[in-house]
Coordinates of C-alpha atoms and ligand atoms in Angstrom, one line a residue:
M1 CA 0.2 0.1 0.0
R2 CA 2.7 2.6 1.1
R3 CA 4.7 1.4 -1.9
A4 CA 1.9 1.8 -4.1
L5 CA 1.2 5.1 -2.6
A6 CA 4.6 6.2 -3.4
G7 CA 4.5 5.0 -6.7
F8 CA 1.5 7.1 -7.5
L9 CA 3.1 10.2 -5.9
G10 CA 6.0 9.6 -7.8
A11 CA 4.2 9.3 -11.1
L12 CA 2.4 12.7 -9.9
L13 CA 5.7 14.4 -9.4
L14 CA 7.2 13.1 -12.4
A15 CA 4.2 13.6 -14.8
P16 CA 4.3 17.3 -15.3
T17 CA 8.1 16.8 -16.0
A18 CA 7.9 13.8 -18.4
A19 CA 4.9 16.0 -20.0
A20 CA 7.4 19.2 -20.3
A21 CA 10.1 17.4 -21.8
G22 CA 7.7 15.6 -24.5
A23 CA 6.3 18.9 -25.3
E24 CA 9.7 20.5 -25.8
A25 CA 10.8 17.5 -28.0
G26 CA 7.6 17.6 -29.9
A27 CA 8.3 21.5 -30.3
K28 CA 11.8 20.6 -31.7
A29 CA 10.7 18.0 -33.8
G30 CA 8.0 20.4 -35.3
S31 CA 10.4 23.1 -35.7
L32 CA 12.8 20.8 -37.3
A33 CA 10.4 19.8 -39.8
A34 CA 9.2 23.0 -40.6
A35 CA 12.8 24.2 -41.3
I36 CA 13.1 21.4 -43.5
D37 CA 10.2 22.0 -45.5
A38 CA 10.9 25.6 -45.8
R39 CA 14.3 24.9 -47.1
A40 CA 13.1 22.1 -49.4
A41 CA 10.3 24.6 -51.0
A42 CA 13.4 27.4 -51.1
V43 CA 15.8 24.8 -52.9
E44 CA 13.1 23.4 -55.4
P45 CA 14.4 25.7 -58.4
Q46 CA 18.0 25.0 -57.6
V47 CA 16.9 21.1 -57.4
I48 CA 15.2 21.6 -60.7
A49 CA 18.4 23.1 -62.5
W50 CA 21.0 20.7 -61.0
R51 CA 18.8 18.2 -62.6
R52 CA 18.8 19.7 -65.8
D53 CA 22.2 20.5 -65.9
F54 CA 23.1 16.6 -65.0
H55 CA 20.5 15.6 -67.6
R56 CA 22.4 17.6 -70.4
H57 CA 25.6 16.0 -69.2
P58 CA 24.8 12.3 -68.9
E59 CA 27.7 10.3 -67.9
L60 CA 27.9 6.3 -68.1
S61 CA 28.8 3.7 -65.3
N62 CA 32.1 4.6 -63.5
R63 CA 32.5 7.6 -65.8
E64 CA 30.6 10.4 -63.6
T65 CA 33.3 12.5 -63.2
R66 CA 31.8 15.9 -64.1
T67 CA 28.7 15.0 -61.9
A68 CA 30.8 13.7 -59.0
G69 CA 32.5 17.0 -59.3
I70 CA 29.6 19.1 -58.7
V71 CA 28.2 16.9 -56.3
A72 CA 31.4 17.3 -53.9
R73 CA 31.7 21.0 -54.5
E74 CA 28.2 21.5 -53.4
L75 CA 28.6 19.3 -50.4
E76 CA 31.6 21.1 -49.3
R77 CA 30.0 24.4 -49.9
L78 CA 27.5 23.1 -47.4
G79 CA 29.9 22.4 -44.8
L80 CA 30.1 18.6 -45.1
R81 CA 33.0 16.1 -44.8
V82 CA 33.5 14.8 -48.1
R83 CA 35.2 11.8 -49.5
T84 CA 35.8 11.7 -53.1
G85 CA 37.0 8.7 -55.6
V86 CA 35.1 6.1 -53.7
A87 CA 34.5 3.3 -56.0
H88 CA 35.9 5.1 -58.9
T89 CA 33.8 8.2 -58.8
G90 CA 31.4 7.9 -55.9
V91 CA 31.3 10.7 -53.2
V92 CA 30.5 10.3 -49.6
G93 CA 29.4 13.2 -47.8
V94 CA 28.9 13.5 -43.7
L95 CA 26.6 15.7 -42.3
E96 CA 27.2 15.9 -38.5
G97 CA 23.9 17.5 -36.6
G98 CA 24.2 20.0 -34.0
R99 CA 23.2 17.4 -31.2
P100 CA 24.4 13.7 -30.6
G101 CA 22.3 11.0 -31.8
P102 CA 22.3 7.9 -34.4
V103 CA 23.5 7.6 -37.9
V104 CA 21.4 7.4 -41.1
A105 CA 22.5 7.1 -44.8
L106 CA 21.0 8.2 -47.7
R107 CA 21.9 7.1 -51.0
A108 CA 21.4 8.3 -54.8
D109 CA 22.8 6.8 -57.9
M110 CA 24.5 8.9 -60.7
D111 CA 25.1 7.0 -63.9
A112 CA 23.4 7.1 -67.3
L113 CA 22.6 5.0 -70.1
P114 CA 23.9 4.3 -73.6
V115 CA 20.4 5.3 -74.9
T116 CA 20.0 8.1 -77.5
E117 CA 17.3 10.4 -76.1
E118 CA 14.2 11.0 -77.9
V119 CA 12.7 13.4 -75.6
D120 CA 12.1 17.0 -77.2
L121 CA 13.5 19.2 -74.2
P122 CA 15.8 22.4 -74.4
F123 CA 18.0 20.2 -72.2
A124 CA 17.9 17.0 -74.0
S125 CA 21.2 15.2 -74.2
K126 CA 23.1 15.5 -77.0
V127 CA 26.1 13.4 -75.8
R128 CA 27.4 10.5 -78.1
T129 CA 30.2 8.2 -77.1
T130 CA 31.6 4.9 -78.0
Y131 CA 30.2 2.1 -75.6
L132 CA 31.6 -1.6 -76.1
G133 CA 32.9 -0.6 -79.3
R134 CA 29.4 1.1 -80.6
E135 CA 28.9 4.3 -81.4
V136 CA 25.7 5.3 -79.0
G137 CA 24.1 8.4 -77.4
V138 CA 24.2 8.6 -73.7
M139 CA 20.9 9.5 -71.9
H140 CA 19.7 9.5 -68.1
A141 CA 17.1 7.3 -69.3
C142 CA 16.7 6.0 -65.6
G143 CA 16.4 9.0 -63.8
H144 CA 19.4 9.1 -61.9
D145 CA 20.0 13.0 -63.0
A146 CA 16.9 13.2 -60.8
H147 CA 18.2 11.0 -57.8
T148 CA 21.3 13.3 -57.8
A149 CA 19.8 16.5 -58.3
I150 CA 17.2 15.5 -55.2
L151 CA 19.8 14.3 -52.7
L152 CA 22.1 17.6 -53.1
G153 CA 18.5 19.1 -52.0
V154 CA 18.0 17.0 -49.2
A155 CA 21.9 17.9 -48.2
E156 CA 20.7 21.6 -48.6
A157 CA 17.9 21.1 -46.3
L158 CA 19.3 19.3 -43.5
A159 CA 22.6 21.3 -43.7
H160 CA 20.4 24.3 -43.1
A161 CA 18.8 22.7 -40.1
R162 CA 21.7 20.8 -38.9
A163 CA 22.1 22.8 -35.5
E164 CA 18.7 21.1 -34.6
L165 CA 19.7 17.9 -36.3
P166 CA 20.2 14.9 -33.2
G167 CA 22.7 13.0 -35.5
T168 CA 24.5 12.3 -38.4
V169 CA 23.5 11.9 -41.9
V170 CA 25.8 10.0 -44.7
F171 CA 25.4 10.8 -48.0
L172 CA 26.1 8.2 -50.4
F173 CA 26.6 9.4 -54.2
Q174 CA 27.3 6.3 -56.0
P175 CA 28.6 5.5 -59.3
A176 CA 27.8 2.4 -61.7
E177 CA 24.4 1.5 -60.7
E178 CA 23.7 0.2 -63.9
G179 CA 26.7 -2.1 -63.9
A180 CA 30.2 -1.5 -64.2
P181 CA 31.7 -1.6 -67.7
P182 CA 33.2 -5.5 -68.5
G183 CA 36.3 -6.0 -66.5
E184 CA 35.8 -3.2 -63.9
G185 CA 34.5 -3.4 -60.5
G186 CA 32.2 -0.4 -59.0
G187 CA 28.7 0.5 -57.8
A188 CA 27.3 0.0 -54.4
R189 CA 29.1 -3.1 -53.5
M190 CA 32.5 -1.6 -54.4
M191 CA 31.9 1.5 -52.4
I192 CA 31.2 -0.8 -49.3
A193 CA 34.3 -2.4 -49.7
E194 CA 36.0 0.9 -49.6
G195 CA 34.7 1.9 -46.6
A196 CA 31.7 4.3 -47.4
L197 CA 29.6 2.3 -44.6
R198 CA 32.6 2.9 -42.1
D199 CA 33.2 5.6 -39.8
P200 CA 30.2 6.5 -39.0
R201 CA 28.4 3.5 -39.6
P202 CA 24.7 4.1 -40.2
E203 CA 22.3 1.9 -38.6
A204 CA 19.7 2.5 -41.2
V205 CA 19.7 3.5 -45.0
F206 CA 17.2 5.1 -47.2
A207 CA 16.9 5.7 -51.1
L208 CA 14.3 6.3 -53.5
H209 CA 13.4 5.5 -57.4
V210 CA 11.6 7.6 -59.6
V211 CA 9.1 5.8 -61.9
P212 CA 6.4 6.8 -64.3
Q213 CA 4.3 4.0 -63.0
H214 CA 3.1 6.5 -60.5
A215 CA 1.9 10.0 -61.1
A216 CA 4.1 12.9 -59.8
G217 CA 3.0 13.5 -56.2
Q218 CA 2.7 9.9 -55.3
I219 CA 5.1 7.8 -53.3
A220 CA 4.8 4.1 -53.4
L221 CA 6.2 2.0 -50.6
R222 CA 6.5 -1.9 -49.7
A223 CA 7.7 -3.8 -47.2
G224 CA 10.1 -6.9 -47.9
G225 CA 11.3 -7.8 -51.4
V226 CA 10.5 -4.7 -53.7
M227 CA 13.2 -5.4 -56.4
A228 CA 14.3 -8.9 -57.5
G229 CA 18.0 -10.3 -57.0
S230 CA 19.4 -11.1 -60.3
D231 CA 22.0 -13.8 -61.5
R232 CA 23.3 -14.4 -64.8
L233 CA 23.0 -17.5 -66.4
E234 CA 25.3 -18.9 -68.9
I235 CA 24.6 -22.6 -70.5
L236 CA 27.2 -24.7 -73.0
V237 CA 25.3 -27.4 -74.8
R238 CA 28.1 -29.5 -76.7
G239 CA 26.7 -32.1 -79.2
R240 CA 28.5 -33.5 -82.2
Q241 CA 28.6 -31.5 -85.7
T242 CA 26.8 -33.6 -88.6
H243 CA 24.8 -32.7 -91.8
A244 CA 21.6 -31.2 -91.1
A245 CA 20.2 -33.8 -93.5
Y246 CA 21.4 -36.7 -91.4
P247 CA 21.0 -35.6 -87.6
W248 CA 21.2 -39.0 -86.3
L249 CA 24.7 -39.2 -87.4
G250 CA 25.6 -36.5 -84.9
I251 CA 24.0 -35.0 -81.6
D252 CA 22.0 -31.8 -82.2
P253 CA 22.6 -29.1 -79.8
I254 CA 20.1 -26.9 -81.2
A255 CA 17.4 -29.2 -80.8
V256 CA 18.5 -29.6 -77.1
A257 CA 19.0 -26.1 -76.5
S258 CA 15.6 -25.5 -77.6
R259 CA 14.2 -28.1 -75.1
I260 CA 16.2 -26.3 -72.2
V261 CA 14.5 -23.2 -72.8
L262 CA 11.2 -24.4 -72.7
A263 CA 12.0 -26.2 -69.6
L264 CA 13.6 -23.5 -67.6
H265 CA 10.8 -21.4 -68.4
A266 CA 8.5 -24.0 -66.7
I267 CA 10.6 -24.0 -63.3
P268 CA 9.1 -20.7 -61.7
G269 CA 6.0 -21.6 -60.5
R270 CA 6.4 -25.2 -61.5
R271 CA 9.6 -26.6 -59.8
V272 CA 9.8 -23.6 -57.1
D273 CA 7.1 -22.1 -55.0
A274 CA 4.7 -20.2 -57.1
R275 CA 3.9 -18.0 -54.1
H276 CA 7.3 -16.2 -54.6
P277 CA 7.7 -14.5 -58.1
S278 CA 10.7 -15.3 -59.9
V279 CA 11.5 -15.3 -63.8
V280 CA 14.0 -17.4 -65.8
S281 CA 14.5 -15.8 -69.3
I282 CA 16.7 -16.7 -71.9
G283 CA 17.9 -13.3 -73.9
A284 CA 20.8 -15.2 -76.3
I285 CA 21.4 -17.8 -78.1
H286 CA 24.5 -18.6 -79.9
G287 CA 24.9 -21.4 -82.4
G288 CA 25.5 -22.6 -85.9
V289 CA 26.7 -21.1 -89.2
R290 CA 24.3 -22.1 -92.0
H291 CA 21.1 -23.8 -92.8
N292 CA 22.3 -27.4 -93.8
I293 CA 25.1 -27.8 -90.7
I294 CA 24.2 -28.9 -87.2
P295 CA 26.7 -27.4 -85.2
D296 CA 29.0 -28.9 -82.3
E297 CA 27.8 -26.0 -79.8
V298 CA 25.2 -23.7 -78.9
E299 CA 25.7 -21.1 -76.1
L300 CA 22.7 -19.9 -74.2
L301 CA 22.7 -16.5 -72.1
G302 CA 19.9 -15.6 -69.6
T303 CA 18.7 -14.1 -66.6
I304 CA 17.4 -15.3 -63.3
R305 CA 15.1 -12.8 -61.3
T306 CA 13.7 -13.7 -57.5
L307 CA 11.9 -11.5 -55.2
E308 CA 12.6 -13.8 -51.9
P309 CA 16.1 -14.4 -51.0
S310 CA 15.4 -18.0 -49.7
Q311 CA 14.2 -18.8 -53.6
Q312 CA 17.5 -18.1 -55.2
E313 CA 19.3 -21.2 -54.2
P314 CA 16.5 -23.5 -55.2
I315 CA 16.2 -22.0 -58.7
H316 CA 19.8 -22.5 -59.3
A317 CA 19.5 -26.0 -58.3
R318 CA 16.4 -26.8 -60.4
I319 CA 18.3 -25.2 -63.3
R320 CA 21.3 -27.2 -63.2
E321 CA 19.4 -30.6 -62.9
T322 CA 17.1 -29.6 -65.6
V323 CA 19.8 -28.8 -68.0
R324 CA 21.8 -31.6 -66.9
G325 CA 18.7 -34.2 -67.4
I326 CA 17.7 -32.9 -70.8
T327 CA 21.1 -32.8 -72.5
E328 CA 22.1 -36.7 -70.6
S329 CA 18.9 -38.0 -72.2
A330 CA 20.2 -36.4 -75.5
G331 CA 23.6 -38.0 -75.4
A332 CA 24.9 -34.0 -75.1
Q333 CA 26.9 -32.6 -72.8
S334 CA 26.4 -29.1 -71.0
Q335 CA 28.1 -26.9 -68.6
V336 CA 26.0 -24.2 -66.4
A337 CA 27.6 -21.1 -64.9
I338 CA 25.5 -18.9 -62.6
V339 CA 27.3 -15.4 -62.0
E340 CA 25.7 -14.1 -59.1
G341 CA 24.6 -10.4 -59.6
Y342 CA 22.4 -8.1 -57.6
P343 CA 20.7 -9.6 -54.1
V344 CA 16.9 -9.1 -53.5
T345 CA 16.2 -5.4 -52.6
Y346 CA 14.6 -6.0 -49.3
N347 CA 12.7 -3.5 -47.3
D348 CA 12.8 -4.2 -43.7
P349 CA 9.6 -4.8 -42.4
A350 CA 10.3 -3.2 -39.3
L351 CA 12.0 0.0 -40.4
V352 CA 8.9 0.4 -43.1
A353 CA 6.3 0.2 -40.4
R354 CA 8.2 2.6 -38.4
M355 CA 8.7 5.2 -41.2
T356 CA 5.2 5.1 -42.5
P357 CA 3.8 7.8 -40.8
T358 CA 6.6 10.2 -41.9
L359 CA 5.9 9.0 -45.7
R360 CA 2.2 9.4 -45.3
R361 CA 2.4 13.1 -43.4
V362 CA 5.1 14.1 -46.1
A363 CA 3.3 12.6 -49.2
G364 CA -0.3 13.8 -47.8
A365 CA -3.7 11.8 -47.4
G366 CA -4.1 9.4 -50.2
N367 CA -0.6 9.9 -52.1
L368 CA 1.5 7.3 -50.2
V369 CA 0.3 4.0 -52.0
E370 CA 1.1 0.3 -51.8
G371 CA 3.7 -0.5 -54.6
L372 CA 4.1 -3.7 -56.4
P373 CA 7.5 -5.4 -56.2
R374 CA 9.3 -5.2 -59.5
T375 CA 11.4 -7.9 -61.6
G376 CA 14.4 -5.6 -62.3
A377 CA 17.2 -5.5 -59.9
E378 CA 18.9 -2.7 -58.2
D379 CA 22.3 -2.5 -56.4
F380 CA 20.9 -0.5 -53.2
S381 CA 20.3 -4.1 -52.2
F382 CA 24.0 -4.2 -51.3
F383 CA 23.5 -1.1 -48.9
A384 CA 20.3 -2.5 -47.2
Q385 CA 22.3 -5.6 -46.7
Q386 CA 24.4 -3.5 -44.3
A387 CA 22.0 -1.8 -42.6
P388 CA 18.1 -2.3 -42.6
G389 CA 17.1 -0.2 -45.6
I390 CA 14.1 1.4 -47.3
Y391 CA 13.9 2.0 -51.1
L392 CA 10.7 3.7 -51.9
W393 CA 9.5 4.7 -55.4
L394 CA 8.7 8.4 -56.6
G395 CA 5.9 9.1 -59.2
I396 CA 7.2 11.2 -61.9
R397 CA 4.3 10.6 -64.4
P398 CA 2.6 13.9 -65.7
P399 CA -1.0 13.6 -64.2
E400 CA -2.3 14.0 -67.7
V401 CA -0.6 10.7 -69.0
A402 CA -2.2 7.4 -68.7
E403 CA 0.1 4.7 -66.9
A404 CA 0.0 2.7 -70.0
D405 CA 1.1 5.5 -72.4
A406 CA 4.1 6.5 -69.9
A407 CA 7.8 5.4 -71.2
P408 CA 8.9 3.3 -69.0
N409 CA 12.7 3.6 -67.4
H410 CA 15.7 3.0 -70.0
S411 CA 13.2 4.1 -72.9
P412 CA 14.7 6.8 -74.9
R413 CA 11.4 8.9 -74.5
F414 CA 11.6 8.5 -70.5
F415 CA 10.5 11.7 -69.0
V416 CA 10.4 13.3 -65.7
D417 CA 7.7 15.5 -64.3
E418 CA 10.0 17.8 -62.4
S419 CA 7.1 19.1 -60.0
A420 CA 7.9 15.6 -58.5
L421 CA 11.4 16.4 -57.4
V422 CA 10.7 18.4 -54.2
L423 CA 8.3 15.4 -52.6
G424 CA 11.8 13.5 -53.4
V425 CA 13.6 16.3 -51.5
R426 CA 11.1 16.4 -48.5
A427 CA 10.8 12.6 -48.5
L428 CA 14.4 11.8 -48.0
S429 CA 14.8 14.6 -45.7
H430 CA 12.0 13.7 -43.5
L431 CA 13.0 10.1 -43.2
A432 CA 16.7 11.0 -42.1
A433 CA 15.2 13.5 -39.4
D434 CA 12.7 11.7 -37.7
Y435 CA 14.7 8.5 -37.6
L436 CA 17.3 10.6 -35.9
Q437 CA 14.9 11.9 -33.6
G438 CA 13.5 8.3 -33.2
G439 CA 10.2 8.6 -35.0
Ligands
ZN501 ZN1 18.0 1.7 -64.5
ZN502 ZN1 17.7 3.2 -62.3

């Protein structure tokens, strides 16, 4: 009874103090949020100008020297600690807030694609280069120009509010998300190997990607696997060359390869769990020189996509046994090589649950929608293996354009409605700020 009374009195005494502390923290959080929104609005024209400049001057993977130079200069101007030349052209900026707290990381990719732009814009890319021996145009056809400009806008918004920021924000500007040129390392994996996530080590990491599947003003989010893991498949079928009029005198690798293609397509959903989406596609078949010779060998090149990390191994095993079974039954021989590419991009469910109120507040009622997983791959997955991560989609389709009519990422007609960019700035800024404040 006495203890209960003491507890009751204690609670009475503590209550006003706790309430006051809570109110003070709430006011601080509110003023930080207001400062971020004000700065994001002020920096919007600059974000659009950065994006147009990057768009006019696109650079292929591991060649982002001009872009990285601008990024480094802007981060230094804002007073961040800046490291350049990470994984070739990557830039890491560290913003220490005025108050102690945890560490979060925000990531943008900087590279463009060997695509010849067909969009009629005053700042359309006219850049041409040689890629794998071919003369090609270069275009920000995946929107990484927007990502880089948005993250610079975030640096501006958070640096402006740094005195009130309780913790540290690491800015990761990464090269070669689309894949390093043959023979070169690069991208997120190489940035991690070169210490981009050490000193300080983030405990959460956030990124976004612009997509035309959602209208400007919308953010799409999903927990779990959001982008597929991708592995490259290389199969060599060895038969025995013969006249095509007398196939029984040899072993026909083209017939074997044909059966392999159809059997591989049947693995997702038939040989592995249909409740976890996966895709096996053959994208190239090389073999033979003319119509009346059955060749010795056929090479098949393909890709394996999975949205559930635990499915990767079973699919690989089924592919190997399927190829082996078909080739053996035909008297042929085969080799299978599976080259691991990107892991599944996995949105940590607890982190998604924790940060959903932030995104709902930032996007506004009805503008935070559930995204569908995609069978494309993303090397943000490597960062999200190091710390719980969220990868969100930022809608950039002009509202008057129907989803079916919008050019997809990697199209020469890919188009970004720039009114969406400021929402990207606010989303990443508030994710970082709210996370640091324990929100
Ligand atoms: Zn892309
Ligand atoms: Zn991309």
